[in-house]
């Protein structure tokens, strides 16, 4: 007879709004395989893309502590991946993520 061992690896994608560098540094230390992806886009562009009207609600005072507008946001010093969504297409962003995952043996 033979013994077959199977190893299963699960990849988990979780999106965090973490406006402080120290929060993100804590994630990096505590989460094995943590990849910091900085979705970088000027607030003006984000506001134009806003289909839910969140930015308008912030400007009208209906929402407090909205990251990057009425709440703080400390840009990452050295993210694993930076996606400049005002300059890159969706497909280019996807390619950048896939390339990083392949180059670092995640996939």
JSON list of C-alpha atoms in Angstrom, two decimals:
[
{"chain": "A", "resi": 1, "resn": "UNK", "atom": "CA", "xyz": [0.00, 0.00, 0.00]},
{"chain": "A", "resi": 2, "resn": "UNK", "atom": "CA", "xyz": [0.97, 3.60, -0.22]},
{"chain": "A", "resi": 3, "resn": "UNK", "atom": "CA", "xyz": [0.25, 6.66, 1.79]},
{"chain": "A", "resi": 4, "resn": "UNK", "atom": "CA", "xyz": [-0.82, 9.78, -0.04]},
{"chain": "A", "resi": 5, "resn": "UNK", "atom": "CA", "xyz": [-0.45, 13.08, 1.71]},
{"chain": "A", "resi": 6, "resn": "UNK", "atom": "CA", "xyz": [-2.34, 16.06, 0.46]},
{"chain": "A", "resi": 7, "resn": "UNK", "atom": "CA", "xyz": [-1.61, 19.59, 1.41]},
{"chain": "A", "resi": 8, "resn": "UNK", "atom": "CA", "xyz": [-4.18, 22.24, 0.78]},
{"chain": "A", "resi": 9, "resn": "UNK", "atom": "CA", "xyz": [-3.32, 25.89, 0.80]},
{"chain": "A", "resi": 10, "resn": "UNK", "atom": "CA", "xyz": [-6.00, 28.48, 1.08]},
{"chain": "A", "resi": 11, "resn": "UNK", "atom": "CA", "xyz": [-5.50, 32.00, -0.15]},
{"chain": "A", "resi": 12, "resn": "UNK", "atom": "CA", "xyz": [-7.58, 34.60, 1.57]},
{"chain": "A", "resi": 13, "resn": "UNK", "atom": "CA", "xyz": [-8.20, 38.05, 0.20]},
{"chain": "A", "resi": 14, "resn": "UNK", "atom": "CA", "xyz": [-9.29, 40.58, 2.77]},
{"chain": "A", "resi": 15, "resn": "UNK", "atom": "CA", "xyz": [-9.59, 44.28, 2.22]},
{"chain": "A", "resi": 16, "resn": "UNK", "atom": "CA", "xyz": [-8.86, 46.57, 5.14]},
{"chain": "A", "resi": 17, "resn": "UNK", "atom": "CA", "xyz": [-9.20, 50.30, 5.36]},
{"chain": "A", "resi": 18, "resn": "UNK", "atom": "CA", "xyz": [-6.18, 50.94, 7.52]},
{"chain": "A", "resi": 19, "resn": "UNK", "atom": "CA", "xyz": [-5.37, 54.65, 7.46]},
{"chain": "A", "resi": 20, "resn": "UNK", "atom": "CA", "xyz": [-2.41, 54.45, 9.84]},
{"chain": "A", "resi": 21, "resn": "UNK", "atom": "CA", "xyz": [1.04, 53.06, 9.01]},
{"chain": "A", "resi": 22, "resn": "UNK", "atom": "CA", "xyz": [1.34, 51.42, 12.43]},
{"chain": "A", "resi": 23, "resn": "UNK", "atom": "CA", "xyz": [-1.89, 49.46, 11.83]},
{"chain": "A", "resi": 24, "resn": "UNK", "atom": "CA", "xyz": [-0.54, 48.15, 8.55]},
{"chain": "A", "resi": 25, "resn": "UNK", "atom": "CA", "xyz": [2.84, 47.29, 10.09]},
{"chain": "A", "resi": 26, "resn": "UNK", "atom": "CA", "xyz": [0.97, 45.29, 12.74]},
{"chain": "A", "resi": 27, "resn": "UNK", "atom": "CA", "xyz": [-0.92, 43.39, 10.00]},
{"chain": "A", "resi": 28, "resn": "UNK", "atom": "CA", "xyz": [2.39, 42.61, 8.27]},
{"chain": "A", "resi": 29, "resn": "UNK", "atom": "CA", "xyz": [3.79, 41.13, 11.49]},
{"chain": "A", "resi": 30, "resn": "UNK", "atom": "CA", "xyz": [0.69, 39.14, 12.43]},
{"chain": "A", "resi": 31, "resn": "UNK", "atom": "CA", "xyz": [-0.54, 37.85, 9.06]},
{"chain": "A", "resi": 32, "resn": "UNK", "atom": "CA", "xyz": [1.66, 35.33, 7.27]},
{"chain": "A", "resi": 33, "resn": "UNK", "atom": "CA", "xyz": [1.85, 36.18, 3.58]},
{"chain": "A", "resi": 34, "resn": "UNK", "atom": "CA", "xyz": [0.38, 39.65, 4.04]},
{"chain": "A", "resi": 35, "resn": "UNK", "atom": "CA", "xyz": [0.63, 41.75, 0.88]},
{"chain": "A", "resi": 36, "resn": "UNK", "atom": "CA", "xyz": [0.11, 45.48, 1.15]},
{"chain": "A", "resi": 37, "resn": "UNK", "atom": "CA", "xyz": [-1.66, 46.81, -1.94]},
{"chain": "A", "resi": 38, "resn": "UNK", "atom": "CA", "xyz": [-1.91, 50.59, -2.10]},
{"chain": "A", "resi": 39, "resn": "UNK", "atom": "CA", "xyz": [-4.79, 51.61, -4.34]},
{"chain": "A", "resi": 40, "resn": "UNK", "atom": "CA", "xyz": [-3.55, 55.10, -5.05]},
{"chain": "A", "resi": 41, "resn": "UNK", "atom": "CA", "xyz": [-5.86, 57.63, -6.64]},
{"chain": "A", "resi": 42, "resn": "UNK", "atom": "CA", "xyz": [-6.39, 61.37, -6.11]},
{"chain": "A", "resi": 43, "resn": "UNK", "atom": "CA", "xyz": [-9.45, 62.18, -4.00]},
{"chain": "A", "resi": 44, "resn": "UNK", "atom": "CA", "xyz": [-10.88, 64.27, -6.86]},
{"chain": "A", "resi": 45, "resn": "UNK", "atom": "CA", "xyz": [-10.92, 61.23, -9.14]},
{"chain": "A", "resi": 46, "resn": "UNK", "atom": "CA", "xyz": [-12.41, 59.01, -6.41]},
{"chain": "A", "resi": 47, "resn": "UNK", "atom": "CA", "xyz": [-15.15, 61.56, -5.91]},
{"chain": "A", "resi": 48, "resn": "UNK", "atom": "CA", "xyz": [-15.97, 61.58, -9.64]},
{"chain": "A", "resi": 49, "resn": "UNK", "atom": "CA", "xyz": [-16.21, 57.78, -9.63]},
{"chain": "A", "resi": 50, "resn": "UNK", "atom": "CA", "xyz": [-18.40, 57.63, -6.52]},
{"chain": "A", "resi": 51, "resn": "UNK", "atom": "CA", "xyz": [-21.65, 55.90, -7.48]},
{"chain": "A", "resi": 52, "resn": "UNK", "atom": "CA", "xyz": [-22.99, 55.79, -3.90]},
{"chain": "A", "resi": 53, "resn": "UNK", "atom": "CA", "xyz": [-22.68, 59.50, -3.16]},
{"chain": "A", "resi": 54, "resn": "UNK", "atom": "CA", "xyz": [-20.42, 58.90, -0.16]},
{"chain": "A", "resi": 55, "resn": "UNK", "atom": "CA", "xyz": [-18.15, 61.86, -0.85]},
{"chain": "A", "resi": 56, "resn": "UNK", "atom": "CA", "xyz": [-21.13, 64.19, -1.13]},
{"chain": "A", "resi": 57, "resn": "UNK", "atom": "CA", "xyz": [-22.39, 62.93, 2.22]},
{"chain": "A", "resi": 58, "resn": "UNK", "atom": "CA", "xyz": [-18.97, 63.60, 3.74]},
{"chain": "A", "resi": 59, "resn": "UNK", "atom": "CA", "xyz": [-18.90, 67.13, 2.32]},
{"chain": "A", "resi": 60, "resn": "UNK", "atom": "CA", "xyz": [-22.40, 67.75, 3.72]},
{"chain": "A", "resi": 61, "resn": "UNK", "atom": "CA", "xyz": [-21.31, 66.54, 7.17]},
{"chain": "A", "resi": 62, "resn": "UNK", "atom": "CA", "xyz": [-23.45, 63.39, 7.14]},
{"chain": "A", "resi": 63, "resn": "UNK", "atom": "CA", "xyz": [-20.42, 61.10, 7.46]},
{"chain": "A", "resi": 64, "resn": "UNK", "atom": "CA", "xyz": [-17.54, 61.68, 9.87]},
{"chain": "A", "resi": 65, "resn": "UNK", "atom": "CA", "xyz": [-14.04, 60.23, 9.75]},
{"chain": "A", "resi": 66, "resn": "UNK", "atom": "CA", "xyz": [-14.11, 59.29, 6.06]},
{"chain": "A", "resi": 67, "resn": "UNK", "atom": "CA", "xyz": [-10.59, 58.10, 5.27]},
{"chain": "A", "resi": 68, "resn": "UNK", "atom": "CA", "xyz": [-8.65, 60.56, 3.14]},
{"chain": "A", "resi": 69, "resn": "UNK", "atom": "CA", "xyz": [-11.27, 63.31, 3.30]},
{"chain": "A", "resi": 70, "resn": "UNK", "atom": "CA", "xyz": [-12.52, 64.06, 6.81]},
{"chain": "A", "resi": 71, "resn": "UNK", "atom": "CA", "xyz": [-10.38, 61.36, 8.41]},
{"chain": "A", "resi": 72, "resn": "UNK", "atom": "CA", "xyz": [-6.67, 60.66, 8.32]},
{"chain": "A", "resi": 73, "resn": "UNK", "atom": "CA", "xyz": [-4.74, 58.61, 5.79]},
{"chain": "A", "resi": 74, "resn": "UNK", "atom": "CA", "xyz": [-1.02, 57.98, 6.04]},
{"chain": "A", "resi": 75, "resn": "UNK", "atom": "CA", "xyz": [0.28, 56.77, 2.70]},
{"chain": "A", "resi": 76, "resn": "UNK", "atom": "CA", "xyz": [2.36, 53.60, 2.88]},
{"chain": "A", "resi": 77, "resn": "UNK", "atom": "CA", "xyz": [6.12, 54.05, 2.72]},
{"chain": "A", "resi": 78, "resn": "UNK", "atom": "CA", "xyz": [6.83, 50.87, 0.81]},
{"chain": "A", "resi": 79, "resn": "UNK", "atom": "CA", "xyz": [3.76, 48.88, -0.28]},
{"chain": "A", "resi": 80, "resn": "UNK", "atom": "CA", "xyz": [4.27, 45.54, -1.98]},
{"chain": "A", "resi": 81, "resn": "UNK", "atom": "CA", "xyz": [2.04, 46.69, -4.86]},
{"chain": "A", "resi": 82, "resn": "UNK", "atom": "CA", "xyz": [0.94, 50.19, -5.78]},
{"chain": "A", "resi": 83, "resn": "UNK", "atom": "CA", "xyz": [-1.96, 50.62, -8.18]},
{"chain": "A", "resi": 84, "resn": "UNK", "atom": "CA", "xyz": [-2.29, 54.14, -9.58]},
{"chain": "A", "resi": 85, "resn": "UNK", "atom": "CA", "xyz": [-5.87, 53.74, -10.73]},
{"chain": "A", "resi": 86, "resn": "UNK", "atom": "CA", "xyz": [-6.01, 57.22, -12.23]},
{"chain": "A", "resi": 87, "resn": "UNK", "atom": "CA", "xyz": [-3.28, 56.15, -14.70]},
{"chain": "A", "resi": 88, "resn": "UNK", "atom": "CA", "xyz": [-3.74, 52.39, -15.07]},
{"chain": "A", "resi": 89, "resn": "UNK", "atom": "CA", "xyz": [-6.68, 50.53, -16.57]},
{"chain": "A", "resi": 90, "resn": "UNK", "atom": "CA", "xyz": [-8.42, 47.77, -14.65]},
{"chain": "A", "resi": 91, "resn": "UNK", "atom": "CA", "xyz": [-6.64, 45.19, -16.81]},
{"chain": "A", "resi": 92, "resn": "UNK", "atom": "CA", "xyz": [-3.24, 46.80, -16.12]},
{"chain": "A", "resi": 93, "resn": "UNK", "atom": "CA", "xyz": [-3.96, 46.72, -12.37]},
{"chain": "A", "resi": 94, "resn": "UNK", "atom": "CA", "xyz": [-4.93, 43.06, -12.57]},
{"chain": "A", "resi": 95, "resn": "UNK", "atom": "CA", "xyz": [-1.76, 42.28, -14.53]},
{"chain": "A", "resi": 96, "resn": "UNK", "atom": "CA", "xyz": [0.35, 44.08, -11.94]},
{"chain": "A", "resi": 97, "resn": "UNK", "atom": "CA", "xyz": [-1.20, 42.01, -9.11]},
{"chain": "A", "resi": 98, "resn": "UNK", "atom": "CA", "xyz": [-0.91, 38.71, -10.99]},
{"chain": "A", "resi": 99, "resn": "UNK", "atom": "CA", "xyz": [2.73, 39.45, -11.91]},
{"chain": "A", "resi": 100, "resn": "UNK", "atom": "CA", "xyz": [3.57, 40.16, -8.26]},
{"chain": "A", "resi": 101, "resn": "UNK", "atom": "CA", "xyz": [1.86, 36.96, -7.11]},
{"chain": "A", "resi": 102, "resn": "UNK", "atom": "CA", "xyz": [3.68, 34.89, -9.73]},
{"chain": "A", "resi": 103, "resn": "UNK", "atom": "CA", "xyz": [7.08, 36.52, -9.11]},
{"chain": "A", "resi": 104, "resn": "UNK", "atom": "CA", "xyz": [6.74, 35.89, -5.37]},
{"chain": "A", "resi": 105, "resn": "UNK", "atom": "CA", "xyz": [5.47, 32.30, -5.72]},
{"chain": "A", "resi": 106, "resn": "UNK", "atom": "CA", "xyz": [2.00, 32.91, -4.34]},
{"chain": "A", "resi": 107, "resn": "UNK", "atom": "CA", "xyz": [0.53, 31.41, -7.52]}
]
